[in-house]
Coordinates of C-alpha atoms and ligand atoms in Angstrom, one line a residue:
X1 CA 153.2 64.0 95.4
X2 CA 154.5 66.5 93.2
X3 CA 152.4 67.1 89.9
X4 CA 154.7 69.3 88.1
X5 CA 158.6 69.2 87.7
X6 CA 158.8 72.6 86.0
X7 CA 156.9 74.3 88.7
X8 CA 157.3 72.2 91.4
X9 CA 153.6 72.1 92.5
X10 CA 152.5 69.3 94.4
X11 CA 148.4 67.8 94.1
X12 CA 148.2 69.3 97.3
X13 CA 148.9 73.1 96.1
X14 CA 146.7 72.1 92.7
X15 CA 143.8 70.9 95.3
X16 CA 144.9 74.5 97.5
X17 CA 144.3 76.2 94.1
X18 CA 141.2 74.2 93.1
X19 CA 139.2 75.1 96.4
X20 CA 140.3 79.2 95.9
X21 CA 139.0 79.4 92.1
X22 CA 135.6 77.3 93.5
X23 CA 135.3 79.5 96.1
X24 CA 135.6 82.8 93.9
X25 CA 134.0 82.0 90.7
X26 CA 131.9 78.3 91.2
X27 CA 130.7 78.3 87.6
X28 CA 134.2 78.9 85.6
X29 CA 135.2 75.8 84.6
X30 CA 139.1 74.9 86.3
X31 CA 141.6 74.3 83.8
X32 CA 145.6 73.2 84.8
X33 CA 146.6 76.4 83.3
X34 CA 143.9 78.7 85.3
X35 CA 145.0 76.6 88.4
X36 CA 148.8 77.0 87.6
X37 CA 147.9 80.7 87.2
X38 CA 146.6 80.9 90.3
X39 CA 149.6 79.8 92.0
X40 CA 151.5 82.1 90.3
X41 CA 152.9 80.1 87.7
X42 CA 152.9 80.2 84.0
X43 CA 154.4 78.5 80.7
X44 CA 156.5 75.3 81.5
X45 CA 156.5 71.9 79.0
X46 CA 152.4 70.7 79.6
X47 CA 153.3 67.5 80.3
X48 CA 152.3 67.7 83.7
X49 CA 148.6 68.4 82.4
X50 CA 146.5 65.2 81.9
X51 CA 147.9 64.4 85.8
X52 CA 147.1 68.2 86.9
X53 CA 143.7 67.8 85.2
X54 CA 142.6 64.1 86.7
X55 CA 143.3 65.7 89.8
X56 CA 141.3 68.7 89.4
X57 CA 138.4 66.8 88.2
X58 CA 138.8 64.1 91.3
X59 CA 139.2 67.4 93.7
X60 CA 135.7 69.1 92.5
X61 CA 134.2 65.4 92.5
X62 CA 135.3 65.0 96.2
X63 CA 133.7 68.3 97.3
X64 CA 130.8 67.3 95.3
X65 CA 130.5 64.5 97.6
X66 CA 131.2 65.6 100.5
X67 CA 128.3 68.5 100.0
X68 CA 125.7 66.0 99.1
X69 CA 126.8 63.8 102.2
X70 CA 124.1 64.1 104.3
X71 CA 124.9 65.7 107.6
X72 CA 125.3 63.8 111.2
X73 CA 122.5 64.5 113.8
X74 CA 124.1 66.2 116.7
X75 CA 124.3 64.0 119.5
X76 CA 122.1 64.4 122.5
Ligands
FES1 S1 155.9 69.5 84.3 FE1 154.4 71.0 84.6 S2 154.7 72.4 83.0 FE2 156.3 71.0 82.8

């Protein structure tokens, strides 16, 4: 699906994105405009950032989840 018209991200680069900046720096909070930095982007109209921030905020809640999960038993 593509998130931003200006930039032409899709929510799968934002989620790429996302996963990077958790990976580097887990306690910074992720903003649209950190994330849009990341991909090399910058300026562009904003109106692509209440979208680009629900799916940041679904994307870190997802990981959450799937970190708690507990994990299968290997089979024997
Ligand atoms: S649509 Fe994303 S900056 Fe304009």
């Amino acid at each position: 699906m593509i998130v931003c018209h200006c930039h032409y991200l899709t929510d799968r680069d934002i989620a790429r994105a996302v996963d990077a900046l958790s990976a580097e720096t887990p306690q910074r909070r992720i903003t649209p405009s950190l994330v849009y930095a990341k991909l090399g982007r910058s300026g562009g109209c904003g109106g692509c950032y209440p979208l680009a921030h629900r799916l940041i905020a679904r994307h870190l809640a997802a990981r959450t989840a799937e970190r708690s999960a507990p994990q299968a038993l290997p089979a024997e």
